[in-house]
C-alpha positions as YAML, in Angstrom:
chain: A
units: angstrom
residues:
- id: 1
  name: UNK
  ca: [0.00, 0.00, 0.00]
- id: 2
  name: UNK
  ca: [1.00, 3.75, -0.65]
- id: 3
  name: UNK
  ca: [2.48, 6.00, 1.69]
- id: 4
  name: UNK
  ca: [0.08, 8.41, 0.68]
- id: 5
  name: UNK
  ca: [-2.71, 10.60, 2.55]
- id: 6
  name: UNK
  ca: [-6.39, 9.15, 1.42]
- id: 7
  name: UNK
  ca: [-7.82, 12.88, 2.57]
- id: 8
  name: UNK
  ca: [-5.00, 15.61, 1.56]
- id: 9
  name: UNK
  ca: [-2.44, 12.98, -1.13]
- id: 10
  name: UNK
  ca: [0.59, 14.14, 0.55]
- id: 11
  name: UNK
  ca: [2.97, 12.09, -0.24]
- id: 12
  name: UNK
  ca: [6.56, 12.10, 0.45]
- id: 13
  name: UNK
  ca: [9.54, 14.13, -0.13]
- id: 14
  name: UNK
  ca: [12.96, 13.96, -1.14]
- id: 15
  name: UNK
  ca: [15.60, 15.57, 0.51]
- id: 16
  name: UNK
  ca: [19.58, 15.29, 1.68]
- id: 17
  name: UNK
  ca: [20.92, 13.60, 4.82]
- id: 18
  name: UNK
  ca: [23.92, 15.62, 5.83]
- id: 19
  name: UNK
  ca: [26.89, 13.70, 7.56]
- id: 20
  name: UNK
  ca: [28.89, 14.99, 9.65]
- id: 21
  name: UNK
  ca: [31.71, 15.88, 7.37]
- id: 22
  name: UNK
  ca: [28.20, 17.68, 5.70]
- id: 23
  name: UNK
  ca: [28.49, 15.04, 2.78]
- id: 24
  name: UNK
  ca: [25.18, 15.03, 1.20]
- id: 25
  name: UNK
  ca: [22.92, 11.80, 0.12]
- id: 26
  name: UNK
  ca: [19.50, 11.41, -1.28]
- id: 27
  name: UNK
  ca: [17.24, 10.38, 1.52]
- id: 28
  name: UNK
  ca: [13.31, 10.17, 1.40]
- id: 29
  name: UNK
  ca: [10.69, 11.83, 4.00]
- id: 30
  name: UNK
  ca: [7.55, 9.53, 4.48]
- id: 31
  name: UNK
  ca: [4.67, 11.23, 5.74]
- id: 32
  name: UNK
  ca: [3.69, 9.74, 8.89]
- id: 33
  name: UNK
  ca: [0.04, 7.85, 8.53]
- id: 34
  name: UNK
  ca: [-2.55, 6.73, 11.02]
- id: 35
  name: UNK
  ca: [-5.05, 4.82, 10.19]
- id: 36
  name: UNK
  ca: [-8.64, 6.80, 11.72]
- id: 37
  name: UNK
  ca: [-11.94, 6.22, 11.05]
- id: 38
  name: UNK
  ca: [-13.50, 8.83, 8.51]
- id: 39
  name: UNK
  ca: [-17.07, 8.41, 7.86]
- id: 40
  name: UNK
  ca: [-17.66, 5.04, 9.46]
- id: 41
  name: UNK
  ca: [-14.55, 3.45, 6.97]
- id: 42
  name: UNK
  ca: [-10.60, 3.17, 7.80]
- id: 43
  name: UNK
  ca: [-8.22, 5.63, 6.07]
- id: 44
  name: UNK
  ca: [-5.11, 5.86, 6.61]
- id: 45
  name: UNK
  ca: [-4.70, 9.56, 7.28]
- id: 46
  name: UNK
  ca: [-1.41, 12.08, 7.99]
- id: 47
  name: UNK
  ca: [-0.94, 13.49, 11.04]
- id: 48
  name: UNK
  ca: [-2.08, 17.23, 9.64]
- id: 49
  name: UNK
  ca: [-5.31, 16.16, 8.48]
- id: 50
  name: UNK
  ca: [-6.08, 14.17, 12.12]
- id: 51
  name: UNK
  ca: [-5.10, 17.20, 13.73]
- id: 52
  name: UNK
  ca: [-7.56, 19.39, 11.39]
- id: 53
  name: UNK
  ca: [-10.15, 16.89, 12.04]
- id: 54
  name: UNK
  ca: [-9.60, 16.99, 15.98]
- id: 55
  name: UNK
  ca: [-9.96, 20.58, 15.95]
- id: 56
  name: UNK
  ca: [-13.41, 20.95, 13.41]
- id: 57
  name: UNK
  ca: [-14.90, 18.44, 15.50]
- id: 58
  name: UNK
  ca: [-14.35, 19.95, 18.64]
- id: 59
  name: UNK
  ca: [-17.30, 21.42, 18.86]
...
């Protein structure tokens, strides 16, 4: 399965990982995913988007 947000599609990045000696590499960022329930069905869902959830349904 895709690391990829069923809500927003964020997906993830590429970057560099620095060393110490500040060599650079290609690296990849994965977007963190939970799986939540949206709607009565399982998603898996980024962090962002359960945080914008939290707060509209707050109340």
């Amino acid at each position: 399965m895709a690391r990829i947000c069923e809500l927003c599609g964020k997906r993830g990045q590429f970057g560099s990982a620095i060393s110490h000696s500040k060599t650079r590499s290609k690296r990849r960022f994965k977007v963190n995913l939970q799986t939540a329930a949206v709607d009565g069905k399982k998603k898996r869902i980024c962090t962002s988007c359960l945080k914008k959830r939290r707060k509209t349904h707050k109340g």
